[in-house]
Tab-separated table of C-alpha atoms in Angstrom:
chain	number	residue	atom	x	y	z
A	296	UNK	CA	-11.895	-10.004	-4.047
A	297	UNK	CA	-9.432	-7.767	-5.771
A	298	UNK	CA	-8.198	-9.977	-8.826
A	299	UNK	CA	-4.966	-10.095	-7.183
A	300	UNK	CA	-3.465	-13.338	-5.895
A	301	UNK	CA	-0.268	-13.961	-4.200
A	302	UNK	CA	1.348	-17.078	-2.942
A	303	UNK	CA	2.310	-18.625	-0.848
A	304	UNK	CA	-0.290	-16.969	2.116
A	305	UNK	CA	2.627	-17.437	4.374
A	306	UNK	CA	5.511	-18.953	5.300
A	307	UNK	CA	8.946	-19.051	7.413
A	308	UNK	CA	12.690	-18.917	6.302
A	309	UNK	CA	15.880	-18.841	8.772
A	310	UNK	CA	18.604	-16.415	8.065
A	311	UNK	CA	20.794	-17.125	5.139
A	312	UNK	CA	18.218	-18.966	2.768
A	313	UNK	CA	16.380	-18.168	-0.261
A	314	UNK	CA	12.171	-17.324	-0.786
A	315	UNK	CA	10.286	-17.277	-4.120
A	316	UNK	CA	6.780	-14.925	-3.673
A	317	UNK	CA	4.521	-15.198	-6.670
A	318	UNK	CA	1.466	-13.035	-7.761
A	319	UNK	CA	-1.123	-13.199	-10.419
A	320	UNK	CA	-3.720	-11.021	-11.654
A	321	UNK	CA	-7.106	-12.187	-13.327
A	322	UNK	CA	-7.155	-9.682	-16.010
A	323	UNK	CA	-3.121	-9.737	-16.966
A	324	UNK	CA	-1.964	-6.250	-16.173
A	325	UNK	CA	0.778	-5.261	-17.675
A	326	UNK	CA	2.382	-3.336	-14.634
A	327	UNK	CA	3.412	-4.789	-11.157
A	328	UNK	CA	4.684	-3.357	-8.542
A	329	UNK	CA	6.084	-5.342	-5.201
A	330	UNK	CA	6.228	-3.537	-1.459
A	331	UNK	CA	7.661	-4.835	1.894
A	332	UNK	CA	4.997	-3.830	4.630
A	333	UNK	CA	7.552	-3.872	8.373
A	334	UNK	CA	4.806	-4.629	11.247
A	335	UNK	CA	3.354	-1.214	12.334
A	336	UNK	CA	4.822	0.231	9.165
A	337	UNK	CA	3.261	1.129	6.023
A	338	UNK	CA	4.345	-0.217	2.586
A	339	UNK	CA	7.739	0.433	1.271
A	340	UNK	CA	8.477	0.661	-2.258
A	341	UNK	CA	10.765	-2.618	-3.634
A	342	UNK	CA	10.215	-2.313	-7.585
A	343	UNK	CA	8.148	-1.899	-10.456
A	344	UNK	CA	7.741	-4.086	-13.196
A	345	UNK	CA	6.000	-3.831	-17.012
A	346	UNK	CA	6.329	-5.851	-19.603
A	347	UNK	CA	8.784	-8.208	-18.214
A	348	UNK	CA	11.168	-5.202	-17.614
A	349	UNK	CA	12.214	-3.419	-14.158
A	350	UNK	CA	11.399	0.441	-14.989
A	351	UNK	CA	11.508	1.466	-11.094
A	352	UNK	CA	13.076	0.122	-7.868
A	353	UNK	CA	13.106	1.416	-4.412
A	354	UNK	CA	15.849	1.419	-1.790
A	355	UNK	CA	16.679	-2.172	-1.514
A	356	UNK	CA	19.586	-4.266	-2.513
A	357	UNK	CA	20.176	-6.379	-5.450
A	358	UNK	CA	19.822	-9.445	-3.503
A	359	UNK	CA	15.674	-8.270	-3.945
A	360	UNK	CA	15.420	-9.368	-7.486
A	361	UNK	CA	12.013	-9.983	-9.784
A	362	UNK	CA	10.419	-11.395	-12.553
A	363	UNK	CA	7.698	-10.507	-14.863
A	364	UNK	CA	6.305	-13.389	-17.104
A	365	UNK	CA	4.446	-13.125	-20.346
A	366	UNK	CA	1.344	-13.743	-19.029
A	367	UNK	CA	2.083	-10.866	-16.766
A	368	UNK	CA	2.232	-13.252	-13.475
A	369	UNK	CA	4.920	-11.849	-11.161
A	370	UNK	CA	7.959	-13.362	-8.667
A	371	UNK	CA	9.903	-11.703	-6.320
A	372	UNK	CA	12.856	-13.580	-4.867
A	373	UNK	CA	15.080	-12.552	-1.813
A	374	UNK	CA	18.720	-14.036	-1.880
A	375	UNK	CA	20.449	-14.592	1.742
A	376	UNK	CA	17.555	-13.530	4.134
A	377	UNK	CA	17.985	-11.491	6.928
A	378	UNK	CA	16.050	-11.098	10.346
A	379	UNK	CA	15.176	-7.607	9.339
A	380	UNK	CA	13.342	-9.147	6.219
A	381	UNK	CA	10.480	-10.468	8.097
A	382	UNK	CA	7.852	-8.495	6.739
A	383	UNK	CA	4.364	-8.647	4.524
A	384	UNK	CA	5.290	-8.592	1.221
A	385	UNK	CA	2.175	-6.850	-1.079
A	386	UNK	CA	1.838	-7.389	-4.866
A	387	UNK	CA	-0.193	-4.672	-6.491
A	388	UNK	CA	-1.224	-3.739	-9.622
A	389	UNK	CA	-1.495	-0.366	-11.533
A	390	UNK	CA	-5.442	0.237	-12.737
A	391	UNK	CA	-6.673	3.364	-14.434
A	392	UNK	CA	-9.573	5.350	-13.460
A	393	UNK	CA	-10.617	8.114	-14.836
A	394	UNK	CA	-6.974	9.107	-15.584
A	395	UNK	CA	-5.948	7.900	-12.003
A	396	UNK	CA	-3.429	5.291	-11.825
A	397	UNK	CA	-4.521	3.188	-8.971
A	398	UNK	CA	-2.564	0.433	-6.960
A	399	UNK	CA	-4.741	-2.644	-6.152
A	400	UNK	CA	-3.257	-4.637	-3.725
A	401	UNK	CA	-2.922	-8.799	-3.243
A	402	UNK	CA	-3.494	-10.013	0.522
A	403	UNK	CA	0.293	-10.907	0.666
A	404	UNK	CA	2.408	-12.974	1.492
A	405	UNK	CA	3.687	-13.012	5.397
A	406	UNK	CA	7.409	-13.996	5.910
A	407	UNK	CA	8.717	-14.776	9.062
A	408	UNK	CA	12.745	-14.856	9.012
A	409	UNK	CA	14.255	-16.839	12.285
B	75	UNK	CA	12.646	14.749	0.097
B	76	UNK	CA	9.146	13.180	-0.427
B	77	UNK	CA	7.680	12.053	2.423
B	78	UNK	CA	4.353	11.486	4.015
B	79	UNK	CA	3.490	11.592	8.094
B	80	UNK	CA	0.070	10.221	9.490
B	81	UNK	CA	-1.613	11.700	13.133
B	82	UNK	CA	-2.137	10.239	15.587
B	83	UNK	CA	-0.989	6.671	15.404
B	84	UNK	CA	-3.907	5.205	17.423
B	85	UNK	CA	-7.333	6.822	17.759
B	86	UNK	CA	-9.953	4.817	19.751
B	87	UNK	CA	-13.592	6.739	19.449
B	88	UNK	CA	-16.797	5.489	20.767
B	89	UNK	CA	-19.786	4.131	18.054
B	90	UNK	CA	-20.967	7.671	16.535
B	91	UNK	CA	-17.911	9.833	17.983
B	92	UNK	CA	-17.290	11.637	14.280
B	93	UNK	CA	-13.851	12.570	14.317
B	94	UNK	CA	-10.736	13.428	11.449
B	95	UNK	CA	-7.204	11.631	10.409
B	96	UNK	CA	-4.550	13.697	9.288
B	97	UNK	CA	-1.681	13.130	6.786
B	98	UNK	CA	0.784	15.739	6.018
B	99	UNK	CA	3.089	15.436	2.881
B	100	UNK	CA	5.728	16.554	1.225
B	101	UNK	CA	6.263	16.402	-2.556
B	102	UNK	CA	8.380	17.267	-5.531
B	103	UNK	CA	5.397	17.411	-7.603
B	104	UNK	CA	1.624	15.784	-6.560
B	105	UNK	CA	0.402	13.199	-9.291
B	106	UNK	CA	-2.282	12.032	-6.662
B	107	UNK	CA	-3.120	11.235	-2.829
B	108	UNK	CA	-4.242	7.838	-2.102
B	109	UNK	CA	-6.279	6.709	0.922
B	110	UNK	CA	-6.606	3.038	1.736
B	111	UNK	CA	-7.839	0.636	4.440
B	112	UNK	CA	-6.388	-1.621	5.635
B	113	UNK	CA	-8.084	-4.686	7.875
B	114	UNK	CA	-5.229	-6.827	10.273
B	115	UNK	CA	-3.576	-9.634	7.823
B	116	UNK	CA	-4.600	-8.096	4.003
B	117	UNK	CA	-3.981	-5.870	1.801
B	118	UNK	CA	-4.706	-2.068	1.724
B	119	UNK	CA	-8.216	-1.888	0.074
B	120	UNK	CA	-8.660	1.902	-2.143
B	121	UNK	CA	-10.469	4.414	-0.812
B	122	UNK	CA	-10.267	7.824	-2.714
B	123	UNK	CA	-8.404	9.585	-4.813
B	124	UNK	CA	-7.422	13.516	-4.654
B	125	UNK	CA	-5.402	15.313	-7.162
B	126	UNK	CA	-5.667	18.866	-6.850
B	127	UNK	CA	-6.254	21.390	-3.501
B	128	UNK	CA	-9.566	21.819	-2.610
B	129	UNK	CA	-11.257	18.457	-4.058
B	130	UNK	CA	-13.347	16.274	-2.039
B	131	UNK	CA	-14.446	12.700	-2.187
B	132	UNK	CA	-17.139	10.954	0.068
B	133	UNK	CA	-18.350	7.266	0.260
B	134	UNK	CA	-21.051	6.294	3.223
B	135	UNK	CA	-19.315	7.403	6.406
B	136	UNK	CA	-16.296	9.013	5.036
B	137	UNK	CA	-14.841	12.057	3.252
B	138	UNK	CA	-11.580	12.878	2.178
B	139	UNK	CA	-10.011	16.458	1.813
B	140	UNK	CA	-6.834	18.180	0.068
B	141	UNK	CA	-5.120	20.905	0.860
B	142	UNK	CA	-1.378	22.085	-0.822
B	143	UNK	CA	0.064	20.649	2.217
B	144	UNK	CA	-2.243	17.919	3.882
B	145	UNK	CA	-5.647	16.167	3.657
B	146	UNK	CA	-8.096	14.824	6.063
B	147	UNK	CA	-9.906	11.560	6.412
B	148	UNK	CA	-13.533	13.027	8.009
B	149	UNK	CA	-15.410	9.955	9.576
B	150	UNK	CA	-18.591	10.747	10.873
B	151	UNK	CA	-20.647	8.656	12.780
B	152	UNK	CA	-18.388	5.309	12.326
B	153	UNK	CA	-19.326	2.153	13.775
B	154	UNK	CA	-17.490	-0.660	14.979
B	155	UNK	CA	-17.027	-1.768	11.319
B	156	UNK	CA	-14.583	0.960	10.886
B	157	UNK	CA	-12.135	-0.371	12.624
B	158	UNK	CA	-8.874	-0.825	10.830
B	159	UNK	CA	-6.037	0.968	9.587
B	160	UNK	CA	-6.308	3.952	7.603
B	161	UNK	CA	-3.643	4.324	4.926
B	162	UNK	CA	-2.227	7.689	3.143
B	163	UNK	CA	0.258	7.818	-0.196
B	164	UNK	CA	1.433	10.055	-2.060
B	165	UNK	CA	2.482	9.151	-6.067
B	166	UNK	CA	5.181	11.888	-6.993
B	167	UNK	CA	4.911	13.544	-10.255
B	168	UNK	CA	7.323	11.730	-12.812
B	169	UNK	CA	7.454	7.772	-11.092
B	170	UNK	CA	5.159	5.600	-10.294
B	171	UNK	CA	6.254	4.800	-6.683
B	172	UNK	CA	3.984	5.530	-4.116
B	173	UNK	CA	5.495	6.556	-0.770
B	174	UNK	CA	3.079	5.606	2.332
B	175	UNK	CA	3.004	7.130	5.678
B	176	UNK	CA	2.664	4.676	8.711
B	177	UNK	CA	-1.232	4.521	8.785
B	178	UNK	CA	-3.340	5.107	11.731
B	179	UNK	CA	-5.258	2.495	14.006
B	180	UNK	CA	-8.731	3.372	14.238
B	181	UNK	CA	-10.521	1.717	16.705
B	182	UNK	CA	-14.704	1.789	17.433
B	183	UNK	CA	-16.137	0.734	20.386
B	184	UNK	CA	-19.642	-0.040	20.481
């Protein structure tokens, strides 16, 4: 088990509505990050998050908004879906080794827009 | 423009058929190369770490190389238990994004 936990496991939208993905972490990391994993694809950047505060964000729109929490949990919410949205959505968190900064990934959360 | 590139997509090798994974990049600046696995319906699961040309890393069956342009993913030996998807990223000096290529599938028969 990584530590990382995202919910829900998955789910299904239609075009036009509104999804909530959460993530927690056992130990309370201070840094999140969020990716959008296309089928066949590898992760994409979305954003970054640390200490409640976006300090990074990828090539996607505003309607791809976040949240950090104080007790570090994690949402990302997607306004008006779209077909092309339909992806695995990965929560990961930043861990240091030996100077490394390493991403530790959730299972994810598997949206299907119709 | 940073970018990463994975070869081939698909590689199917027989139980003990020892073979290599490439991934080419192209960086501003290198703050470290990631390699991660990645079994159908999870998450990518860490592998190694490389930060400067010429390092190595092994663990069991695999062994991971740098070079100022590429590194390799050596597996020798694998067994069906390999089988998955074999992830490279980059993490540009100065952000903490990490910019993925598309993976290969590796496939062992027994």
């Amino acid at each position: 088990e990584t530590g990382v936990t995202q919910s829900p496991t998955h789910l299904i939208k239609t075009r036009g509505q509104q999804v909530t993905l959460r993530c927690s972490s056992q130990s309370g990391h201070n840094t999140v990050s969020w990716y959008q994993q296309a089928l066949g694809q590898g992760p994409q950047f979305i954003f970054q998050y640390y200490r409640e505060e976006e300090n990074g964000r990828g090539n996607f729109p505003p309607r791809f908004s976040g949240l950090q929490f104080p007790n570090y949990s994690s949402e990302l919410n997607v306004n008006a879906l779209e077909l092309d949205d339909s992806a695995l959505y990965l929560c990961a968190i930043m861990e240091g080794i030996t100077g490394a900064n390493v991403l530790t990934f959730g299972a994810g959360s598997r949206l299907t827009v119709l | 423009e940073d970018q990463v590139t994975q070869s081939p997509e698909a590689l199917r090798l027989q139980e003990g058929e020892s073979s290599s994974l490439n991934c080419s990049y192209t960086v501003s600046g290198l703050r470290g190369l990631f390699w991660y696995r990645q079994d159908p319906g999870k998450g990518p699961e860490f592998l190694f770490t490389l930060y400067s040309a010429g390092e190595e890393k092994e663990k069991e069956r695999l062994k991971a190389t740098l070079t100022k342009k590429e590194s390799f993913l050596h597996i020798t030996a694998p067994k069906p238990e390999d089988s998955a998807t074999y992830l490279c990223a980059v993490n540009p000096a100065g952000t903490y994004k990490y910019i993925f290529g598309t993976g290969t599938r590796l496939k062992v028969l027994a």
